[in-house]
Short mmCIF file of C-alpha atoms in Angstrom, two decimals:
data_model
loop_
_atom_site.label_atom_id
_atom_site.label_comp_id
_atom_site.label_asym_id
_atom_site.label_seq_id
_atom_site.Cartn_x
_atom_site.Cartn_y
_atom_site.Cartn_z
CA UNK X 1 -29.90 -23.29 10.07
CA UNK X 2 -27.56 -20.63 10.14
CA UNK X 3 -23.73 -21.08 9.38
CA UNK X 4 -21.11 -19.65 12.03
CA UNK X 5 -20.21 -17.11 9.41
CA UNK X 6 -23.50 -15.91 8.81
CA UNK X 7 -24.47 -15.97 12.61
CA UNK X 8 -21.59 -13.79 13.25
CA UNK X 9 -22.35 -11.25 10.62
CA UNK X 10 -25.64 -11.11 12.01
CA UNK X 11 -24.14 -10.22 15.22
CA UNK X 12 -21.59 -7.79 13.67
CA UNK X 13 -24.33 -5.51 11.84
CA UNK X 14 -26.31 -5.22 15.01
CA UNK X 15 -22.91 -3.68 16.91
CA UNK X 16 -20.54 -2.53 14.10
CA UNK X 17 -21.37 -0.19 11.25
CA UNK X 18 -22.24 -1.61 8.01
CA UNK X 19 -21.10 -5.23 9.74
CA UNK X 20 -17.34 -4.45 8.74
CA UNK X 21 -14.46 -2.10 10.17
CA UNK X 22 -14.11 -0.86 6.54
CA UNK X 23 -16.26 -1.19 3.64
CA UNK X 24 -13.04 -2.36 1.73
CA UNK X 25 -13.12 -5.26 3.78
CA UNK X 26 -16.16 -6.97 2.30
CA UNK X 27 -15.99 -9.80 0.70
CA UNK X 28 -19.57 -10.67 -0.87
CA UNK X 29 -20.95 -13.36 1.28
CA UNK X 30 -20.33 -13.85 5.31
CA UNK X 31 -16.96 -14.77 6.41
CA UNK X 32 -15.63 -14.43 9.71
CA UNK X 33 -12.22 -15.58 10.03
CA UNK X 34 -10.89 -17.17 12.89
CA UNK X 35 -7.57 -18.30 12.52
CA UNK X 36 -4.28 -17.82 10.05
CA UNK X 37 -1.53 -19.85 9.44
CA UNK X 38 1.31 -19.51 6.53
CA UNK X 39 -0.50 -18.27 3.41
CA UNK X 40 -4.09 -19.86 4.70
CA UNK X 41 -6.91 -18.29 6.54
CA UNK X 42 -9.86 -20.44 8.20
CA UNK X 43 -13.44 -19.16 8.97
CA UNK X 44 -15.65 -19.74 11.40
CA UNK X 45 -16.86 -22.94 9.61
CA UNK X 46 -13.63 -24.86 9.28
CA UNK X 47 -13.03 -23.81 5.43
CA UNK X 48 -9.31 -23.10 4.43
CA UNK X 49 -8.80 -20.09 2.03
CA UNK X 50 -5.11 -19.02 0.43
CA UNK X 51 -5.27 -15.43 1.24
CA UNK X 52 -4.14 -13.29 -1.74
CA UNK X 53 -5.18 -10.23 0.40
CA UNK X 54 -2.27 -10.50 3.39
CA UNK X 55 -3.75 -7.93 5.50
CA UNK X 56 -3.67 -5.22 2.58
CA UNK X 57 0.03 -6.45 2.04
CA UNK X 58 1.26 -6.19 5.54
CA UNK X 59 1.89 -10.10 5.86
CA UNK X 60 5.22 -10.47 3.59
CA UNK X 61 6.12 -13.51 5.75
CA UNK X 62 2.57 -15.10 6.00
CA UNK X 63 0.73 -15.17 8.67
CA UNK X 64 1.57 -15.97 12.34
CA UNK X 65 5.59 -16.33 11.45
CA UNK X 66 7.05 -18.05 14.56
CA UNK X 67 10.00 -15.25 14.37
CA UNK X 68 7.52 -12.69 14.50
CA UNK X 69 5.49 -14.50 17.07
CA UNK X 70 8.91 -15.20 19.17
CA UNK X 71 9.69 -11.84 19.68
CA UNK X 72 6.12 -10.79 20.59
CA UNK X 73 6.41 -12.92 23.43
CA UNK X 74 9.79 -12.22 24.69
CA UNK X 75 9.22 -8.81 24.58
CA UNK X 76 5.79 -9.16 26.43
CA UNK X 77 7.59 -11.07 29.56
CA UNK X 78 8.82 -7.91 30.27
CA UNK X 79 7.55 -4.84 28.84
CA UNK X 80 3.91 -3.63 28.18
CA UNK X 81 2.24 -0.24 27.11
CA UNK X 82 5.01 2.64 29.24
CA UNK X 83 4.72 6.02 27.37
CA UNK X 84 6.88 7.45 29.21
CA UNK X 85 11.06 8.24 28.73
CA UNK X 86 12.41 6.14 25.83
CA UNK X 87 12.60 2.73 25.56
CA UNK X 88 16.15 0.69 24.29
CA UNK X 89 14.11 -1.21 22.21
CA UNK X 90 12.72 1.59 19.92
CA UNK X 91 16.50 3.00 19.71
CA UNK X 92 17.33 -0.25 18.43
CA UNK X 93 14.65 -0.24 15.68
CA UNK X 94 15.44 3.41 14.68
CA UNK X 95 18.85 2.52 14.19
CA UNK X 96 18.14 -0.57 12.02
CA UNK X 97 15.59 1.67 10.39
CA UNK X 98 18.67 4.23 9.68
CA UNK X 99 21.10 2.25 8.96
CA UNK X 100 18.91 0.75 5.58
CA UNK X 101 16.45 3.33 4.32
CA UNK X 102 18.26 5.84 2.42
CA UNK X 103 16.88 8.63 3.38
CA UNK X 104 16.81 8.19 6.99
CA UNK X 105 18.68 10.44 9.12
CA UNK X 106 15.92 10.12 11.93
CA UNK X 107 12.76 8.16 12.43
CA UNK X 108 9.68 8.80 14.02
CA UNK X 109 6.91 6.15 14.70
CA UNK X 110 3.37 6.42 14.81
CA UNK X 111 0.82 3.43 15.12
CA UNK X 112 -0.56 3.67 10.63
CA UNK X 113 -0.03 4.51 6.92
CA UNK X 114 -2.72 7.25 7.45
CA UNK X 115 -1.11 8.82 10.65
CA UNK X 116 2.63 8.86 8.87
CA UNK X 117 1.55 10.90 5.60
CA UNK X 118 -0.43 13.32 7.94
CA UNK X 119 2.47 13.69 10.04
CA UNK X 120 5.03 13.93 7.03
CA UNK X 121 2.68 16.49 5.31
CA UNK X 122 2.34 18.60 8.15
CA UNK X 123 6.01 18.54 8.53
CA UNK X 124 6.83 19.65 5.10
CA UNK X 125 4.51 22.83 5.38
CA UNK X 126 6.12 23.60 9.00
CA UNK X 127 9.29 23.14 7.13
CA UNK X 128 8.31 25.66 3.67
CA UNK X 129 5.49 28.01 5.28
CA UNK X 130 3.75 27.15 2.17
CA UNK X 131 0.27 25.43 2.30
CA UNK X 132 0.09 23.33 -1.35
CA UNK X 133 0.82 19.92 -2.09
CA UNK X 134 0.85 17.88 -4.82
CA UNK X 135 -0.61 14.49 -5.35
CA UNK X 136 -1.36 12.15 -8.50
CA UNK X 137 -4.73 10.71 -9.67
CA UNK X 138 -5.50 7.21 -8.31
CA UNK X 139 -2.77 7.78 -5.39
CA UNK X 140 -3.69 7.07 -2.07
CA UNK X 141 -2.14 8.56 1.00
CA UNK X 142 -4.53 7.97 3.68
CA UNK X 143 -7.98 9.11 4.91
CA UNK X 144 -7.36 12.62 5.94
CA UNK X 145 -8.69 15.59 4.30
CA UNK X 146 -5.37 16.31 3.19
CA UNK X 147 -5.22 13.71 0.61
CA UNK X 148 -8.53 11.68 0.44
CA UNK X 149 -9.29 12.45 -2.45
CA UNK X 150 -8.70 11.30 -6.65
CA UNK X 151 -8.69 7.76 -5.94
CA UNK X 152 -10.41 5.53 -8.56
CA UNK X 153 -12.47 8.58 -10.00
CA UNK X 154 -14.85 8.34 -13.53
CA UNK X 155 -13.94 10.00 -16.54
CA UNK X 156 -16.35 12.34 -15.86
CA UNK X 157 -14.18 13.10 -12.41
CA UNK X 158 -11.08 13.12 -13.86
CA UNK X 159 -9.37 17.03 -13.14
CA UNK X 160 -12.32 17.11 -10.74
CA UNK X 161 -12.12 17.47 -6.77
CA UNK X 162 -13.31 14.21 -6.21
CA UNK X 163 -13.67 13.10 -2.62
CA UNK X 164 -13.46 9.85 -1.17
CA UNK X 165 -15.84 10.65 1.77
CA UNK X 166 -18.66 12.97 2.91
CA UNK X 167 -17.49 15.15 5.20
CA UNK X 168 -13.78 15.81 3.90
CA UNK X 169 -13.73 19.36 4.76
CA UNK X 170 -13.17 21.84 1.63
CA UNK X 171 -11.12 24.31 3.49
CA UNK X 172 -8.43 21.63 4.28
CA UNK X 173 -8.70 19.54 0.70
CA UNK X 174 -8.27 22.71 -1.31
CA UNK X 175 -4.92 23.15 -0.85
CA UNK X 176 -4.39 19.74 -2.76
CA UNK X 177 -3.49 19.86 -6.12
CA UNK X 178 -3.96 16.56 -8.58
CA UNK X 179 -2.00 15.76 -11.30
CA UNK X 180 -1.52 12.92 -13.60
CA UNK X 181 1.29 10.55 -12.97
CA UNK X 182 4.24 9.84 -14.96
CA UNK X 183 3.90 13.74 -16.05
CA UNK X 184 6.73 15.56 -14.77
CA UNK X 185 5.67 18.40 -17.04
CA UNK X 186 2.68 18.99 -15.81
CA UNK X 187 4.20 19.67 -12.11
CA UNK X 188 6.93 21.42 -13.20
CA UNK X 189 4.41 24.04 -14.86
CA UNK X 190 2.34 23.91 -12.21
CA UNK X 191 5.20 24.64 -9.62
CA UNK X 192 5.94 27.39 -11.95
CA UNK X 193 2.61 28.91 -11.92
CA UNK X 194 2.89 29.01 -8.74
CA UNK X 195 5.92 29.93 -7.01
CA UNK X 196 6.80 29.62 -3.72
CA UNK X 197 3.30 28.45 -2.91
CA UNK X 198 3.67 24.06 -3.25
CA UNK X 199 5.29 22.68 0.44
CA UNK X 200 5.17 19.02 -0.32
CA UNK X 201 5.34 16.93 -3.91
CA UNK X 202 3.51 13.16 -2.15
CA UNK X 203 3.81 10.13 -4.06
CA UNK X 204 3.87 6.37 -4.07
CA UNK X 205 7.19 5.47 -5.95
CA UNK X 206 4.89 2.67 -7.53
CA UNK X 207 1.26 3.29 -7.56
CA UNK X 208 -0.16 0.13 -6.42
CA UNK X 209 -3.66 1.82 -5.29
CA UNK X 210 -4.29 1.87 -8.76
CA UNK X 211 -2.65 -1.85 -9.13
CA UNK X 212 1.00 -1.77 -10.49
CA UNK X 213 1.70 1.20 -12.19
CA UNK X 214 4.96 1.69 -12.19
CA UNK X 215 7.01 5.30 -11.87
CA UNK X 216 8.78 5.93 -14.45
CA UNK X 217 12.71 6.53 -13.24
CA UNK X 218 13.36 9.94 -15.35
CA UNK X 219 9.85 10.73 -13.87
CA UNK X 220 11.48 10.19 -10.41
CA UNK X 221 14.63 12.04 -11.22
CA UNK X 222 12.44 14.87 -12.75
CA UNK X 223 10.37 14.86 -9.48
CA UNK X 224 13.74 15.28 -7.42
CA UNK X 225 15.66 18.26 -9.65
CA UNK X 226 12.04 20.09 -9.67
CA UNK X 227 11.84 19.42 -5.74
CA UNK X 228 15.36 20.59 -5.30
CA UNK X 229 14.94 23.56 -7.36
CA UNK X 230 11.98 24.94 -6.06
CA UNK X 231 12.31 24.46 -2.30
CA UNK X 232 9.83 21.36 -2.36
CA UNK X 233 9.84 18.61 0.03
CA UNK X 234 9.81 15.30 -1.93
CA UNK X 235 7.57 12.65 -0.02
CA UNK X 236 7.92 8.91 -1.11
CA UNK X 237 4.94 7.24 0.29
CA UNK X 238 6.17 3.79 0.84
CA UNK X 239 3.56 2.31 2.88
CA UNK X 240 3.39 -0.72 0.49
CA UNK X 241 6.70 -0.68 -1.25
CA UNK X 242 8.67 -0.57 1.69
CA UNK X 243 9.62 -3.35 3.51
CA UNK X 244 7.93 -5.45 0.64
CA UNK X 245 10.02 -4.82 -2.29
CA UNK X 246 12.97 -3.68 0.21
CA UNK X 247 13.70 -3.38 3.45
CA UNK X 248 14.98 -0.14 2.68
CA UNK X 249 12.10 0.79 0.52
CA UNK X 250 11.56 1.70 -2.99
CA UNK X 251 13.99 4.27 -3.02
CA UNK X 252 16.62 1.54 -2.30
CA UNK X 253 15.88 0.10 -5.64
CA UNK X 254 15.57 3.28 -7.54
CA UNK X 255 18.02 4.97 -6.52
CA UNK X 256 16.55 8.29 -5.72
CA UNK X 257 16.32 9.62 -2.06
CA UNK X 258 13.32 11.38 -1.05
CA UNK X 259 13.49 14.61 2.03
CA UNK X 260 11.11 12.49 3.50
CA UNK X 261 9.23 8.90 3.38
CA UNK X 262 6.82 6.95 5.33
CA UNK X 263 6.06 3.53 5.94
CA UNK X 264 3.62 1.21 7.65
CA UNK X 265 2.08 -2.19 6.85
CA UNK X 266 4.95 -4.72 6.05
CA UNK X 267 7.06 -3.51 8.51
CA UNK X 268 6.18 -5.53 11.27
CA UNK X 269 3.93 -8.53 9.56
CA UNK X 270 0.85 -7.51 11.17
CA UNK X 271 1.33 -5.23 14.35
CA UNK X 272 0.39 -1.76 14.07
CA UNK X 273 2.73 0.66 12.59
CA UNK X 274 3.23 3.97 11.06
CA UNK X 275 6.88 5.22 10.32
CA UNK X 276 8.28 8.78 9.31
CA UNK X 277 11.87 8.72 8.07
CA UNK X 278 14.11 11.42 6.85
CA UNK X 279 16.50 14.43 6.69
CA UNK X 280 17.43 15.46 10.09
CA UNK X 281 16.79 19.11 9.64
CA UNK X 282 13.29 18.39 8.50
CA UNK X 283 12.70 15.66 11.40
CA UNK X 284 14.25 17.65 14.33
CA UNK X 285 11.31 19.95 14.93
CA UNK X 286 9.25 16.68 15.87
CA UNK X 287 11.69 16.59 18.59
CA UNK X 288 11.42 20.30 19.44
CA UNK X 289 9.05 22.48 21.92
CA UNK X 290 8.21 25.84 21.54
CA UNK X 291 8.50 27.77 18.05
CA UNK X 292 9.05 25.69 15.12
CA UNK X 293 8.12 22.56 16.66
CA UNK X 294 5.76 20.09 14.75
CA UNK X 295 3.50 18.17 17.30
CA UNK X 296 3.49 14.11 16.84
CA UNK X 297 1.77 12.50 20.09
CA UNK X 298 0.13 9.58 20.53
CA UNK X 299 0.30 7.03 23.52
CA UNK X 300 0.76 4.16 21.08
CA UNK X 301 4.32 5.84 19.40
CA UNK X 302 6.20 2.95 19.78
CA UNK X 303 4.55 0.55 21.64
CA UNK X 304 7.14 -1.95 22.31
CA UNK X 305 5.01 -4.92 20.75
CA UNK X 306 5.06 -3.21 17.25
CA UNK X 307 8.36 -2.57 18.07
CA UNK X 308 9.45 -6.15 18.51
CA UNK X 309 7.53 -6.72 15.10
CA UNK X 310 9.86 -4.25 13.06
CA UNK X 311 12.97 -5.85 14.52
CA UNK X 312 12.03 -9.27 13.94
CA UNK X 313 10.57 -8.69 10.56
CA UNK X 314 13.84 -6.69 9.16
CA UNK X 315 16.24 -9.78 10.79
CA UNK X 316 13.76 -12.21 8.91
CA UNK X 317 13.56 -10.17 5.32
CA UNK X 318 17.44 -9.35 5.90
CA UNK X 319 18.23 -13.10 5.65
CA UNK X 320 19.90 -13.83 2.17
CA UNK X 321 17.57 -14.57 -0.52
CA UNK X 322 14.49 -13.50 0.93
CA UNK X 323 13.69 -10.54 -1.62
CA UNK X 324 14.94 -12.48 -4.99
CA UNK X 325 12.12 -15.22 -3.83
CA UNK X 326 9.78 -12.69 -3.48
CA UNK X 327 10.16 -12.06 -6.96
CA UNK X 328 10.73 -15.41 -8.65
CA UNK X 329 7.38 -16.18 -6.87
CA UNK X 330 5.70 -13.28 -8.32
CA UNK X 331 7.15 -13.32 -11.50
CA UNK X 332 6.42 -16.90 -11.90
CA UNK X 333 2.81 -16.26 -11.15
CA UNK X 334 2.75 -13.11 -13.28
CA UNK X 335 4.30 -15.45 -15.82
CA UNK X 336 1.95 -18.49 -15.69
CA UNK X 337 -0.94 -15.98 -16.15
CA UNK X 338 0.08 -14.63 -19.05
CA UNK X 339 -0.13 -17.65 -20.65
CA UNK X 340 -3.35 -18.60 -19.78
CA UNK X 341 -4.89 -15.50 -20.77
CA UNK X 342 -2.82 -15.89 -24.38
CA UNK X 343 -4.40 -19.87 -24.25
CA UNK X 344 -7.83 -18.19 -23.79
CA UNK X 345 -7.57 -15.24 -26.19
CA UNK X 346 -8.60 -13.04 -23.79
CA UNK X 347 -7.74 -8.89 -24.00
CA UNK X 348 -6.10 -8.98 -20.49
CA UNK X 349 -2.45 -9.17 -18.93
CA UNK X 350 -1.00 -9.87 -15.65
CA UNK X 351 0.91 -7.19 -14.04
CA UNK X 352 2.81 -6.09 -11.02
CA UNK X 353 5.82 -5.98 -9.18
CA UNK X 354 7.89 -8.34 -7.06
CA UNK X 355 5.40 -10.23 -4.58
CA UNK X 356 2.40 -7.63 -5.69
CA UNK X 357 -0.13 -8.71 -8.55
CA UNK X 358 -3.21 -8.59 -10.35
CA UNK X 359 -5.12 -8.79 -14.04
CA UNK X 360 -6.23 -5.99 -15.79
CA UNK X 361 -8.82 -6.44 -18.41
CA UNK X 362 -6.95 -4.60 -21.17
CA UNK X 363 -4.22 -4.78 -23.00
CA UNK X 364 -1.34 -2.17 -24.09
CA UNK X 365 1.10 0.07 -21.91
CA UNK X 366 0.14 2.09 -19.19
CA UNK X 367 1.56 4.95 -17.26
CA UNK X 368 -0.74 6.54 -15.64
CA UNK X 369 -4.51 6.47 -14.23
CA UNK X 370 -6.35 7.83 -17.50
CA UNK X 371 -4.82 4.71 -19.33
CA UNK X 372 -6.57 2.41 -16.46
CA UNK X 373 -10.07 3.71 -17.64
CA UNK X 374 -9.21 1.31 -20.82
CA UNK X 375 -9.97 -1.75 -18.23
CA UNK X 376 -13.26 -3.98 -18.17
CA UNK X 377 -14.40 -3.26 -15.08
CA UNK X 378 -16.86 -5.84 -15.31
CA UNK X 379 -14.71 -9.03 -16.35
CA UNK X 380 -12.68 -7.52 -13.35
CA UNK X 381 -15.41 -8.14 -11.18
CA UNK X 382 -16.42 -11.16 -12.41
CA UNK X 383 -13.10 -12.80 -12.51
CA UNK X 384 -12.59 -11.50 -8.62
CA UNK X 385 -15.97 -12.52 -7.41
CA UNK X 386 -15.14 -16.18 -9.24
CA UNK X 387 -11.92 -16.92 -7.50
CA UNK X 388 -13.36 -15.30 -3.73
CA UNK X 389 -16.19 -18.23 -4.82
CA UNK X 390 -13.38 -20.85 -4.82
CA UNK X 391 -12.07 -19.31 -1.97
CA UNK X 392 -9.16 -17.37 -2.35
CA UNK X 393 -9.42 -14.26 -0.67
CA UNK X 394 -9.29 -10.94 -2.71
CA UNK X 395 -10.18 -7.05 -2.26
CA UNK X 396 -12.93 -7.18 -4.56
CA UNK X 397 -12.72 -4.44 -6.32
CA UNK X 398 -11.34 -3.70 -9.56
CA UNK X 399 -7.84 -2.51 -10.35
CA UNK X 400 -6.93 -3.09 -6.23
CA UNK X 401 -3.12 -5.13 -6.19
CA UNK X 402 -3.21 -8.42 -4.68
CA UNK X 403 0.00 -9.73 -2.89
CA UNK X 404 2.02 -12.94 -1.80
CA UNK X 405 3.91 -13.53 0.95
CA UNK X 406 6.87 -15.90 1.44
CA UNK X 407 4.81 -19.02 2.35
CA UNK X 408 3.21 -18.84 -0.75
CA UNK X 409 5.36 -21.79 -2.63
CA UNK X 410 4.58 -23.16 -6.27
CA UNK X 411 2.20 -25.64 -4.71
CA UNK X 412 -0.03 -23.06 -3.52
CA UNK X 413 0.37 -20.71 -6.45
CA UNK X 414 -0.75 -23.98 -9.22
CA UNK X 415 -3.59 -24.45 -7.13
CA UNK X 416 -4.54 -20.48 -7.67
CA UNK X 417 -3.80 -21.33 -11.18
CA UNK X 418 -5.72 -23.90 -11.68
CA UNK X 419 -8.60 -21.92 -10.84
CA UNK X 420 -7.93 -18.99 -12.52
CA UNK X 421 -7.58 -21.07 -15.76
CA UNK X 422 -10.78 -22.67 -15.64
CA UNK X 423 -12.38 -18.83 -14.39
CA UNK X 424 -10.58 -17.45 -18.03
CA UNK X 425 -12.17 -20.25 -19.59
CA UNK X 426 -15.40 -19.13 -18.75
CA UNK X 427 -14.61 -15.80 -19.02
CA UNK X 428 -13.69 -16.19 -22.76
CA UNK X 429 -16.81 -18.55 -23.63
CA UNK X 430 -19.26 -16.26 -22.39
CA UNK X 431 -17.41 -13.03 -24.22
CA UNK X 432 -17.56 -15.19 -27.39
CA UNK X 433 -21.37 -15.99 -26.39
#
């Protein structure tokens, strides 16, 4: 007899590509979820999981918040999909949205991650005439030809164009150029070599595509005096930072104001939502016709569900104390993990930031992607596929952050730990075999 998880998957790969809406989605064996609560997801079978994953970071509450849920409903007792005039309630969110991201004169809305860095690139050319931009190695922006590309390449790839998918068309991907991060040299001489050509400098303020690595801040102010100098448009990609490190973003923190920055995921705990902010003379030709303008349609701009998400979720993460236990959760996780691995003798470390985490399998600084090649891919693996076993749910795949969300109390965390110290037992035994 067939489980419900595995009759469901059976269904799925007769109707659904590959069985999954994303090959980052898989998980190993079947599971079909069907329900979420707090930091716990339930599949088809009954079994409880503590989800580590959170929606690739877009649950910072947990899952099915009744504030979140609240709003949802109010909002749907009176309003559904319009598109058409403007709407009081996405005035509202823009002006919350202004009033905390730094560099937020105006805000546009879209309905993903993907959608806002396509939007904010295209902007920055429209606003330059030029045609390059700059990204970094193991930064991801999205899947558009613009920018999918350099994600978790070989050594042999490395300085490469390396595409994440057939059919990324050349044409459009050749006007990217990759460098490494934390380098501020390397763009500056590349800027150099090649004046009045770059439009747009994209990056995420911390790279968590590539786990936790973390941008160094005289990299960032380097980035902004190059930017400046050079006629540049400085893009902060905060579709993970933002919202869960701050509700005003990375840049909050920091200190450094991008021209422009987008976010997405966290922003409304699970609704869709892509979000443009920044310098009204750059944003203003979204709102423009005729010559100059920069096109942004799309019927689902600001559908007023995801807009009742974003103003429910900044009330909720506004509330005092919200971010600092964020952190203390993280950093007591980050902490207790150490010590295991030092118990075990194991050449690994926990790392991360805030309420984002994860293990690499080396040990030393890092500041970039080329020191990331140092990890043990497969103890990565191994150690991921382990915990999934003893269900708690991870991207399985190595290097990829893993997150908590606000119902994730010490309970649930020594639970986690429990597991991973038995996992980094057996880890160490059979590297000693």
């Amino acid at each position: 007899m067939t489980t419900h998880n595995e009759a469901i998957a059976l269904r799925a790969e007769a109707v659904i590509p590959g069985g999954l809406l994303s090959p980052s989605r898989r998980l190993g064996s079947p599971i079909a979820f069907a329900r979420a609560d707090g930091p716990y997801l339930y599949d088809a079978d009954g079994a409880r999981y503590t989800d580590y994953h959170c929606a690739f970071g877009a649950n910072v509450l947990g899952h099915r918040h009744p504030a979140i849920s609240a709003a949802i409903n109010e909002v749907g007792d009176n309003l559904d999909l319009v598109g058409a005039g403007v709407l009081e309630l996405e005035v509202e969110v823009a002006e919350l949205l202004v009033n905390a991201i730094p560099c937020a004169d105006q805000v546009a809305f879209c309905s993903s991650g993907s959608e806002a860095t396509y939007h904010a690139l295209r902007l920055a050319r429209a606003y330059t005439g030029r045609k390059q931009i700059i990204k970094f190695q193991g930064g991801y922006h999205g899947w558009h030809d613009y920018v999918a590309m350099n994600g978790q390449s070989s050594r042999q790839m490395l300085g490469s164009f390396d595409p994440m998918s057939d059919g990324i068309l050349y044409d459009a991907a050749r006007y990217t150029k990759i460098l490494p991060y934390n380098d501020a040299t390397a763009v500056e001489e590349y800027i150099r070599a090649n004046p009045s050509e770059v439009a747009a400098i994209i990056i995420e303020p911390i790279a968590h595509n590539m786990g936790a690595v973390i941008a160094q801040n005289q990299f960032l102010h380097d980035l902004r005096r190059i930017a400046t100098e050079n006629g540049v448009i400085l893009i902060f990609d905060e579709v993970i930072t933002g919202f869960r490190h701050a509700v005003g973003g990375y840049q909050s923190i920091v200190g450094i104001t991008p021209d422009l920055a987008t976010f997405g995921k966290a922003a409304t705990s699970g609704y869709p939502i892509g979000i443009v902010a920044g310098r009204r003379d750059i944003m203003e030709r979204v709102g423009r016709t005729g010559e100059g303008a920069v096109f942004m349609g799309g019927t689902f701009n600001g559908t007023p569900s995801s807009m009742a998400a974003v103003k429910a979720t900044v009330q909720e993460l506004s509330k005092p104390g919200v971010y600092e236990r964020l952190f203390e959760l993280g950093d007591y996780l980050r902490g207790q993990i150490d010590g295991i691995i030092t118990r075990h003798g194991l050449k690994a470390q926990a790392a991360g930031f805030g309420s984002v985490w994860l293990v690499y399998f080396f040990d030393g600084e890092f500041k970039n992607y080329d020191d990331l090649l140092r990890n043990d891919n497969e103890l990565d693996m191994r150690f991921r596929r382990a915990l999934i076993a003893g269900r708690q749910i991870f991207q399985p795949l190595q290097l990829k952050r893993l997150y908590l969300s606000l119902s994730h109390d010490e309970s649930v965390l020594n639970d986690t730990l429990d597991l991973i110290d038995k996992t980094m037992a057996d880890l160490a035994r059979s590297a000693a075999a």
